[in-house]
Coordinates of C-alpha atoms and ligand atoms in Angstrom, one line a residue:
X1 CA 92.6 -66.7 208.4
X2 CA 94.6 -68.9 210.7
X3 CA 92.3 -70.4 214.1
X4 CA 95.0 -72.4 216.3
X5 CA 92.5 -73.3 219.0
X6 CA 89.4 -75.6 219.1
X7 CA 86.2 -75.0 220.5
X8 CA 85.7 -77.4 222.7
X9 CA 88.4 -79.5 223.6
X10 CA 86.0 -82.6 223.7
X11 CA 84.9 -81.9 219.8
X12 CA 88.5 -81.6 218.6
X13 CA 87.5 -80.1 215.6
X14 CA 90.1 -78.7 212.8
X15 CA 88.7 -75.2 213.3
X16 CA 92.0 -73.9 211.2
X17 CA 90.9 -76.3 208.2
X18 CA 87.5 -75.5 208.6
X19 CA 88.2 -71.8 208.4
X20 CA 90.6 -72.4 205.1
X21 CA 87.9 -74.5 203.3
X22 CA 85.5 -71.5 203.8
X23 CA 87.7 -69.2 202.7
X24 CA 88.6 -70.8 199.8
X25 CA 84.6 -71.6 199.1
X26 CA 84.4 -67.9 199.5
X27 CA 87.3 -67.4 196.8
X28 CA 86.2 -69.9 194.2
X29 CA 82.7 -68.1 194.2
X30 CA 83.6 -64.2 194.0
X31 CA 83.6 -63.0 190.6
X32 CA 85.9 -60.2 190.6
X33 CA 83.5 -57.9 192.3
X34 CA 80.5 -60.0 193.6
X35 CA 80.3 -63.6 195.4
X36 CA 77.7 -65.8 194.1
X37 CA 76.2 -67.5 196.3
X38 CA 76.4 -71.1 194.8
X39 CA 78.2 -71.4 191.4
X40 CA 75.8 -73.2 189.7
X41 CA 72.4 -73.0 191.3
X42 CA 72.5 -69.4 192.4
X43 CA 74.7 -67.6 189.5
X44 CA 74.1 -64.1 190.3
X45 CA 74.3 -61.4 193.3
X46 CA 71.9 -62.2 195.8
X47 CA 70.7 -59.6 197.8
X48 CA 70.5 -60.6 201.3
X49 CA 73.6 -63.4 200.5
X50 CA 75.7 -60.4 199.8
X51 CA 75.5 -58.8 203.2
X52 CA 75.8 -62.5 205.3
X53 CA 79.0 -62.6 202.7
X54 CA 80.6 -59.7 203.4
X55 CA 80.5 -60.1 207.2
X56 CA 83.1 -63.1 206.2
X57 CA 85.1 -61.7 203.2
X58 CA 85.7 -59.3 206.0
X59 CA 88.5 -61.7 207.4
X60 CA 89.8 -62.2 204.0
X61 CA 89.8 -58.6 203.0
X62 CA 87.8 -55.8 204.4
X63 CA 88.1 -54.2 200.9
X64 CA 86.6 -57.4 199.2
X65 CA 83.8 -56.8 202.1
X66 CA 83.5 -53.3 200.7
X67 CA 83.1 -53.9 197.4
X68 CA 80.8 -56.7 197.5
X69 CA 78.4 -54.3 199.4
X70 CA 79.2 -51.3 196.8
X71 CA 78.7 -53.7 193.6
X72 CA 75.4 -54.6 195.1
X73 CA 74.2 -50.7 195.8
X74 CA 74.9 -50.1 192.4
X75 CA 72.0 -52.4 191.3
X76 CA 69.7 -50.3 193.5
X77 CA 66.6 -48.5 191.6
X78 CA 66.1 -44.5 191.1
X79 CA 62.9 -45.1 194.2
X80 CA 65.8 -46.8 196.4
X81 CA 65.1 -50.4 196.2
X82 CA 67.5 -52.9 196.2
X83 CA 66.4 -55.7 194.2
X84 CA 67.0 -59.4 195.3
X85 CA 69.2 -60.1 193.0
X86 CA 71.7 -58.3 190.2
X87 CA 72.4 -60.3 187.0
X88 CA 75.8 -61.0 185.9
X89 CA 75.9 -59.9 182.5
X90 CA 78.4 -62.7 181.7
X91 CA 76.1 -65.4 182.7
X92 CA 73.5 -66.5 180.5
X93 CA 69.8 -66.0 180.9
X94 CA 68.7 -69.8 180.9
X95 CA 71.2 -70.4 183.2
X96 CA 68.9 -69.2 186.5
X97 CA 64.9 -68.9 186.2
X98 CA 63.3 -66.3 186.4
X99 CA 66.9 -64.4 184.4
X100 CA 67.5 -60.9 183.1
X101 CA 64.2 -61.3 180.4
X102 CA 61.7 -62.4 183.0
X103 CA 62.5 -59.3 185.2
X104 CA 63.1 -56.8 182.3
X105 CA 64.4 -54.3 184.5
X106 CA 66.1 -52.5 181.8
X107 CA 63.0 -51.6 180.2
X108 CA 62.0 -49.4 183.1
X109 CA 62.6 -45.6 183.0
X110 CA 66.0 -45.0 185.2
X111 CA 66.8 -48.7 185.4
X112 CA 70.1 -49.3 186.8
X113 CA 73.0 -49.6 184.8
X114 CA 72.7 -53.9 185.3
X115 CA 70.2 -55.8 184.7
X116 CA 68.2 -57.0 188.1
X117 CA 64.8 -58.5 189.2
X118 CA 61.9 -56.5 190.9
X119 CA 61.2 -57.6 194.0
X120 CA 63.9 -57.0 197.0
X121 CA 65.2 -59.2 200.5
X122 CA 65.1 -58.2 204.2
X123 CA 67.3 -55.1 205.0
X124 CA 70.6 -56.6 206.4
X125 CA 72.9 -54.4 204.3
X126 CA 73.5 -52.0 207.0
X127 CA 74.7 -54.5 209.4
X128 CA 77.2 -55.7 207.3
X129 CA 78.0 -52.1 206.3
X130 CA 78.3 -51.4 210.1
X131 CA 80.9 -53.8 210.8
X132 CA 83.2 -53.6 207.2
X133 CA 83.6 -49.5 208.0
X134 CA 85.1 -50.8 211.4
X135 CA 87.1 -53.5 209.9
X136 CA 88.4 -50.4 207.4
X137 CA 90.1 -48.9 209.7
X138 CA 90.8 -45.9 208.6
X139 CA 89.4 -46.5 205.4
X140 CA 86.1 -46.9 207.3
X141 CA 84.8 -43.4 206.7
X142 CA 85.3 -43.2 203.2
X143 CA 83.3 -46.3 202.4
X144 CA 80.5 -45.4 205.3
X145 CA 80.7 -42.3 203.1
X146 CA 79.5 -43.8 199.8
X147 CA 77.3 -46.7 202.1
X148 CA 75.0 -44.7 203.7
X149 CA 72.9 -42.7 201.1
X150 CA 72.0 -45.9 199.3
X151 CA 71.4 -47.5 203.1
X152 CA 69.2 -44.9 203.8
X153 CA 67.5 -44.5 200.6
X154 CA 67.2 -48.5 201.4
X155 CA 65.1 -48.1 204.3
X156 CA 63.3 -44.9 202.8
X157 CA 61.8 -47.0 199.9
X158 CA 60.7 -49.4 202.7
X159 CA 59.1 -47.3 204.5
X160 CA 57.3 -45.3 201.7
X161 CA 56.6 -47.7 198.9
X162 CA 55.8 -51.1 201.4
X163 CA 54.7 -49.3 203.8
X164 CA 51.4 -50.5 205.6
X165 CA 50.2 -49.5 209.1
X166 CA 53.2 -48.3 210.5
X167 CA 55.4 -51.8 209.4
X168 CA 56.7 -53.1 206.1
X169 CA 54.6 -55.3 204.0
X170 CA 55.9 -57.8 201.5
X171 CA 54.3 -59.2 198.0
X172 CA 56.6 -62.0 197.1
X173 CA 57.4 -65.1 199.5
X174 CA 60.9 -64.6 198.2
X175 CA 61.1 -60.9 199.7
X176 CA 61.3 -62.5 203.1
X177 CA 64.0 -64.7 202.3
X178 CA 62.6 -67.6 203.6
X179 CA 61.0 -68.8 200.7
X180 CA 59.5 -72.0 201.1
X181 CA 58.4 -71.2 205.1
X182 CA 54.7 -72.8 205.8
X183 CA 53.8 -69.4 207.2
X184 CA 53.0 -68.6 203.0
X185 CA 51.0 -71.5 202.9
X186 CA 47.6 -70.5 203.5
X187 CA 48.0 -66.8 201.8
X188 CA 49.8 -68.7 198.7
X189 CA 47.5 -71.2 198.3
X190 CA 45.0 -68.3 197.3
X191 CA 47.3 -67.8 194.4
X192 CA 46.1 -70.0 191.5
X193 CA 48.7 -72.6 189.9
X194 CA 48.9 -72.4 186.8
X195 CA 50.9 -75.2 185.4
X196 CA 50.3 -73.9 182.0
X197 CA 53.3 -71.5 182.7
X198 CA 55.6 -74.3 182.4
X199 CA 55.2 -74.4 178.3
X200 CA 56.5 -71.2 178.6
X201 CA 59.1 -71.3 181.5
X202 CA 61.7 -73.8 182.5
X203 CA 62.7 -74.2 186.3
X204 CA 66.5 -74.2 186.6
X205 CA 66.9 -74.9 190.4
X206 CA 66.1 -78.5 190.1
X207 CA 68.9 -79.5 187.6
X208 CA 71.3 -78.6 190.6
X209 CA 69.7 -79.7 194.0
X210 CA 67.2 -82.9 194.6
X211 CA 63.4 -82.0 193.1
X212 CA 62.2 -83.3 197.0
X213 CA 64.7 -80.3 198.8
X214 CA 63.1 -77.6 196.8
X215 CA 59.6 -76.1 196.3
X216 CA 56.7 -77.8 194.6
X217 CA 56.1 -76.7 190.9
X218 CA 52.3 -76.0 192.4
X219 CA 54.1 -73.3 194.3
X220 CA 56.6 -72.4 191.4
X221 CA 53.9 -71.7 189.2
X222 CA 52.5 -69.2 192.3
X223 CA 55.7 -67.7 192.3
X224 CA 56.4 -67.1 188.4
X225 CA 52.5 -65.5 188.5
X226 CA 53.2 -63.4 191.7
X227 CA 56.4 -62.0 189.8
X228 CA 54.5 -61.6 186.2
X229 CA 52.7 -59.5 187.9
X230 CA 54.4 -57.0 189.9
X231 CA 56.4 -56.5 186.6
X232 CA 53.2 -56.8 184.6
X233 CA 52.0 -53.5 186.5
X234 CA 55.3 -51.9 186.2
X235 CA 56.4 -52.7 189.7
X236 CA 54.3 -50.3 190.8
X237 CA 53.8 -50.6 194.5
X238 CA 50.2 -49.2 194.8
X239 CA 48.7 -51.4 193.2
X240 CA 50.5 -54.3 194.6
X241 CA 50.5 -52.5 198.4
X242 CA 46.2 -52.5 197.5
X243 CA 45.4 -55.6 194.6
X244 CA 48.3 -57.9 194.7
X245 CA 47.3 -61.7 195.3
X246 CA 49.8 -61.8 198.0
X247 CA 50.4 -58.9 200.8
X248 CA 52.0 -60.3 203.8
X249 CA 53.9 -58.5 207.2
X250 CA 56.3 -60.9 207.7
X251 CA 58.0 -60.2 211.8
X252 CA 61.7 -61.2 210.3
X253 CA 61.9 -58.6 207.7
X254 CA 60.7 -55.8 209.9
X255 CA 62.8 -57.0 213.1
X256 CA 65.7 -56.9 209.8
X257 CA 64.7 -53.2 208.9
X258 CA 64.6 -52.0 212.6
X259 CA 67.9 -53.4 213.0
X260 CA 68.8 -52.1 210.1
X261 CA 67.9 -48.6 212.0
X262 CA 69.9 -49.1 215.2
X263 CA 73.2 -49.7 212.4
X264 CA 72.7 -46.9 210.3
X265 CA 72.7 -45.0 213.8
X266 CA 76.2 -46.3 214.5
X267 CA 77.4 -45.4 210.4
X268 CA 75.5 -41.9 211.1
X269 CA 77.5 -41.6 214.3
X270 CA 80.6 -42.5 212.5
X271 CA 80.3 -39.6 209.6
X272 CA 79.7 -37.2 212.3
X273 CA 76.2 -37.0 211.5
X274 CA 72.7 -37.0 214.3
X275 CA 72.0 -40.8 214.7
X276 CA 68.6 -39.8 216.4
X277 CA 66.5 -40.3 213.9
X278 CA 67.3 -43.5 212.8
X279 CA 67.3 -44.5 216.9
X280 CA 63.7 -43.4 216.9
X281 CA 63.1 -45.1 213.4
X282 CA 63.8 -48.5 215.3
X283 CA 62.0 -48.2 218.0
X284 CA 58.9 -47.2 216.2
X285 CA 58.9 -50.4 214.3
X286 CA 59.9 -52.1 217.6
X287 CA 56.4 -50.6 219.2
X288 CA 54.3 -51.6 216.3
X289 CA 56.4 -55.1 215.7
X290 CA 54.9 -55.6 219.4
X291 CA 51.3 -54.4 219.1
X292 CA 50.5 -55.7 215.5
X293 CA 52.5 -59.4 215.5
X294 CA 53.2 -60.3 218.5
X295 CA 50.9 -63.5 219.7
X296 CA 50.3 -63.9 223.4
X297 CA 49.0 -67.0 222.7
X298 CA 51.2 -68.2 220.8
X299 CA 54.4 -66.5 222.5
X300 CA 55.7 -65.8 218.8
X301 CA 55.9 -63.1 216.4
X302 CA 53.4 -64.1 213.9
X303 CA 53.3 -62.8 210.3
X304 CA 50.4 -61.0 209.1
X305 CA 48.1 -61.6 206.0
X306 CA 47.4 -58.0 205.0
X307 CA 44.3 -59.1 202.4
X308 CA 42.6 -61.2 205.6
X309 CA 43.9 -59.0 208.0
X310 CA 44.4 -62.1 210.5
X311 CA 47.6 -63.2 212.4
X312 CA 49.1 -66.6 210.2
X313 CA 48.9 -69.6 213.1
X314 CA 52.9 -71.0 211.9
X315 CA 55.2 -70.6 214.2
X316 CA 58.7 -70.1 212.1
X317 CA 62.1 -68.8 213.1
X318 CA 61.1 -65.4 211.3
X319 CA 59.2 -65.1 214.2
X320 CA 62.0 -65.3 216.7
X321 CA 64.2 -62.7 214.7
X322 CA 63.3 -59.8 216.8
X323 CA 65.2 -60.9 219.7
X324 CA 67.9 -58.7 217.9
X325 CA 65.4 -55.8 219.1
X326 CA 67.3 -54.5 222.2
X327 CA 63.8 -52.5 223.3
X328 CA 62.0 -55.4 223.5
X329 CA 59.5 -55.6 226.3
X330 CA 61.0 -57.8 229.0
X331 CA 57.8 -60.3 229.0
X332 CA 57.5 -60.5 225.2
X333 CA 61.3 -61.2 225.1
X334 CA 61.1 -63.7 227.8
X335 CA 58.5 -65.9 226.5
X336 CA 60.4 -65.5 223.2
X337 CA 63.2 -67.3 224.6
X338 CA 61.2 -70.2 226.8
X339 CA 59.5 -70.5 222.8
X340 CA 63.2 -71.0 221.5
X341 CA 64.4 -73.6 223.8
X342 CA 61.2 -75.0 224.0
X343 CA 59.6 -78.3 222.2
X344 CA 58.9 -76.1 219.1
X345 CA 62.3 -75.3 218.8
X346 CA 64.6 -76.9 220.9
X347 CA 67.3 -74.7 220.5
X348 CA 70.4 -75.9 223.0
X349 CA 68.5 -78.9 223.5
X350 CA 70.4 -82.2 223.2
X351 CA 70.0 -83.4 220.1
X352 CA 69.1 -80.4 218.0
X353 CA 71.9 -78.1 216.5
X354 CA 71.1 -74.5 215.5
X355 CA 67.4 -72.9 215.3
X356 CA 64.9 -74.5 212.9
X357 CA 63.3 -73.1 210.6
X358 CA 60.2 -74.3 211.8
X359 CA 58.2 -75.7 214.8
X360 CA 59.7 -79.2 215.5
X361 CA 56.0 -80.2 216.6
X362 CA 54.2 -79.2 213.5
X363 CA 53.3 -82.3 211.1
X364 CA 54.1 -79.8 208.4
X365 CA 57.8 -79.9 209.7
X366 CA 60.4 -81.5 206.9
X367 CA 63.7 -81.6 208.3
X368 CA 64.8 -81.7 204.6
X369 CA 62.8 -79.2 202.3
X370 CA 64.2 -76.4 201.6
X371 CA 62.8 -73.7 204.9
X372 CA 60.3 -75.7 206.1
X373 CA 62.1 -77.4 208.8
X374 CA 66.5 -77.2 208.3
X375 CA 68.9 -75.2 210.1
X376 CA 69.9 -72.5 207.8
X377 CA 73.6 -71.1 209.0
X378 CA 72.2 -67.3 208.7
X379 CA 68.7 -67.6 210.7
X380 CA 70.6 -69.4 213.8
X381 CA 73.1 -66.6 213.7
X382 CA 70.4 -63.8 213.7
X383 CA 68.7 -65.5 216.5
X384 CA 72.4 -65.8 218.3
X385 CA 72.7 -62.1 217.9
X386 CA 68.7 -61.8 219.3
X387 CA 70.4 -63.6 222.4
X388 CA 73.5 -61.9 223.1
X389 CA 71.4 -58.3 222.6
X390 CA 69.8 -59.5 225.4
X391 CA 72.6 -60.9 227.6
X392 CA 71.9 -64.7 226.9
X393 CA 75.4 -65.3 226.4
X394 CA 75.5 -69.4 227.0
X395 CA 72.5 -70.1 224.5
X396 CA 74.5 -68.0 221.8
X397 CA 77.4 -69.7 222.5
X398 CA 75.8 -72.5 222.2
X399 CA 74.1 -71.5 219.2
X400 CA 77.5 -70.8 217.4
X401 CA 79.0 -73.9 218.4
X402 CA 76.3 -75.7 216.6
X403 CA 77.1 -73.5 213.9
X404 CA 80.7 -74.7 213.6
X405 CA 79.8 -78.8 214.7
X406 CA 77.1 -78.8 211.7
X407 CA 79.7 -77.4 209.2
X408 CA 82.2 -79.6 210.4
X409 CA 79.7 -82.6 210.2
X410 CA 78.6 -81.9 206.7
X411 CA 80.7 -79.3 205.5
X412 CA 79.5 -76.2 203.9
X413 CA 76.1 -77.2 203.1
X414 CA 73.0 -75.0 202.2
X415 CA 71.0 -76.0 205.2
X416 CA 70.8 -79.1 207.7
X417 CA 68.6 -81.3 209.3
X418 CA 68.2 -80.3 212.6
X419 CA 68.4 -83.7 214.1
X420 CA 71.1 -85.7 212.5
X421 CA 73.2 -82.8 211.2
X422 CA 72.8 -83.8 207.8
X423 CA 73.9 -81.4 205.0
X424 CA 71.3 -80.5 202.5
X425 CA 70.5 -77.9 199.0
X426 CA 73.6 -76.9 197.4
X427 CA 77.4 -77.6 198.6
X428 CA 80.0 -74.8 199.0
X429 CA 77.2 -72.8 199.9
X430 CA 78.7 -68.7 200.1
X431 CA 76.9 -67.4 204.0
X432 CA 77.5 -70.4 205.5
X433 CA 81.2 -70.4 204.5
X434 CA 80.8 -66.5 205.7
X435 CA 79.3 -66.7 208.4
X436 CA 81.5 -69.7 209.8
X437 CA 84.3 -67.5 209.2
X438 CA 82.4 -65.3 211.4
X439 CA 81.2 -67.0 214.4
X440 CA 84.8 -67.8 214.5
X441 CA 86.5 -64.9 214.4
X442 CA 83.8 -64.6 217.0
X443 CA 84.2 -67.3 219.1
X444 CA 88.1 -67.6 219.1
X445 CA 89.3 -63.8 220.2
X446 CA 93.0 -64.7 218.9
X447 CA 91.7 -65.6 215.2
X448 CA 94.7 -64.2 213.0
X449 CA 93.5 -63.1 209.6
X450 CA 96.3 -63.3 207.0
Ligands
LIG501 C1 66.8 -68.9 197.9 O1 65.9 -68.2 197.0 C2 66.0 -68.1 195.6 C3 65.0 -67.1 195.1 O2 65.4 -65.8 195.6 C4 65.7 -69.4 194.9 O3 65.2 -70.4 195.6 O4 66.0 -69.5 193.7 C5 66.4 -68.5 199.3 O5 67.0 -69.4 200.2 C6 66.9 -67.0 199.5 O6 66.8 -66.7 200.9 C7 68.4 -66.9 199.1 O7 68.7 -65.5 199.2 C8 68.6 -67.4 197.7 C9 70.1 -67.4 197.3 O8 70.8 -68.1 198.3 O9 68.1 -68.7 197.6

């Protein structure tokens, strides 16, 4: 990709260097048909990554794009799941926790032909899908062709197997992506640590970023014993939907799966088939999105603990994700942006770049540990996008200018602190190098790709 012009003429910034050092992150970590998303602390397919990836290896090649999507879909489960991550058979188990004999996904009837975990990430596949069939060309069909049964069979598992009241519950905090968020704190904290587990099992992440960035091993223990099990009972959604230890409604993944809805009706469009069903599909979850987490109090979405039934208090950026939802009542939408550029937030604010990850004024906010406080690349864009659906062009400009200046302040870090810009997690870290290329592309209409 070749940018010639800077963003703002007062910032000055290499944007063409920037955009080679992101492709050529995004080159050093494919691996011949999938993009890790950090060599050495992530060394496997990510769910989620792979869609934020694609939507840059789109500017490097739309067939790259294409096949990270169609590697990933062939990790996906006979009930339609697409797990959250899929093993790379040349990488050895002990080098991520919890590896390929934790899961033991090939011990299940009809497991897919690689080895893959159990649990699965919020539904962005189809929006990456959306845009690689238009990059295609006139490829686009063909690959929208082979995209959308395992898309829709996607967001039929979601709707069937985690379905509760109408929206889409999860049973791991690593099923909403944001893994660490304070929202889990209360409903995790119900989930005995047992410390014990660490005579059997060996956290990996730690030997690659700094202990103090990264969960606490009170919460790793929760996690290893939330995963044991859901594989423990087979991954058998019942019982988790009804007994698991942890049930939660998070507002980012269902905003992700309604938007899923409104792309799928674009790909169904595309193939010549009726888009009206996945239309109505999004704004169902829209509706119930609005009557089951929306807090007037608190002008947030709110996630839901499905074992208490009560709203979780935390205000996170998960629950400014469905801005992307075009059907948005105006009020709700309204006090959803005055909570965005407000204290809790600050977005377009002097002084703060991108969209936390959570509220500025909470004394639980770490502008350093891992989703409980940093700018993560991918959340800002999503709430970007929420912005622009709505016709809030400056403050996504905005947005995506903070994008660029943190990358260009601290290169392609995992996340950053909100306030100084600093870069923390892993380095050459694969969505933000793809979704720099991205806001780019975006941002400067006469980006070349080449
Ligand atoms: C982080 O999660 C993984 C577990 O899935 C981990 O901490 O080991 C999260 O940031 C998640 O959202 C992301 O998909 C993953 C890989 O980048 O890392």
């Amino acid at each position: 990709m070749v940018v010639t012009r800077t963003a703002s003429p007062a910032a000055a910034l290499d944007l063409d260097q920037l955009a080679r050092t992101a492709v050529r992150v995004l080159i050093e970590n494919w691996h011949g048909h999938a993009t890790v998303p950090s060599r050495r602390l992530y060394p496997h397919q990510w769910s989620w990554d792979s869609a934020f990836i694609a939507l840059g290896q789109q500017y490097i090649t739309p067939q790259r794009a294409a096949v990270e999507l169609l590697s990933l879909f062939g990790a996906q489960w006979a009930d339609g799941r697409i797990p959250h991550i899929a093993f790379n058979p040349a990488v050895p188990d002990h080098a991520y926790f919890p590896g390929p004999s934790f899961w033991r996904s090939s011990q299940l009837p009809g497991h897919p032909p690689i080895d893959t975990s159990g649990i699965i990430q919020p539904p962005v596949h189809a929006i990456a899908a959306h845009a690689v069939m238009d990059r295609l060309g006139a490829n686009g069909r063909d690959f929208a062709a082979r995209a959308y049964p395992a898309l829709v069979a996607q967001n039929s598992y979601i709707r069937e197997r985690r379905g509760v009241k109408g929206l889409a519950a999860v049973v791991h905090p690593w099923e909403t992506g944001l893994d660490n968020s304070p929202a889990w704190d209360e409903p995790l904290h119900a989930v005995p640590a047992d410390l014990s587990l660490f005579e059997s099992y060996t956290r990996r992440d730690i030997d690659h970023a700094r202990a103090s960035e990264r969960p606490t091993d009170e919460d790793y223990a929760r996690y290893i014993r939330l995963a044991l099990s859901y594989r423990d009972h087979g991954y058998d959604d019942d019982w988790m939907r009804s007994r698991s230890e942890f049930v939660v409604v998070d507002p980012g993944f269902n905003a992700l799966w309604a938007w899923s809805e409104l792309a799928l009706a674009e790909i169904a469009r595309a193939l010549g088939r009726n888009p009206d069903g996945h239309q109505r599909e999004a704004e169902r979850i829209t509706t119930e999105l609005v009557d089951q987490l929306w807090s007037t109090e608190s002008e947030i979405f709110l996630a839901r603990d499905k074992r208490s039934g009560r709203l979780l208090g935390e205000r996170t950026v998960a629950g400014l994700i469905p801005l992307l939802l075009p059907k948005l009542p105006q009020g709700v939408r309204d006090a959803l942006c005055a909570t965005l550029t407000g204290p809790s937030f600050g977005a377009g604010q002097l002084g703060i770049r991108g969209v936390p990850s959570f509220d500025l004024t909470d004394r639980r906010y770490n502008p350093r540990r891992y989703w409980r406080g940093p700018t993560w690349l991918n959340t800002t864009w999503l709430v970007a996008e929420g912005l622009r659906a709505h016709g809030a062009d400056a403050l996504a400009h905005r947005l995506r200018d903070d994008m660029v200046a943190l990358v260009a302040n601290a290169g392609l870090r995992e996340y950053f602190n909100p306030r100084t810009g600093s870069g923390h997690g892993t380095s050459n870290f694969s969505w933000s190098a793809a979704l720099l290329l991205h806001v780019l592309a975006e941002v400067l209409p006469q980006a070349e790709t080449g």
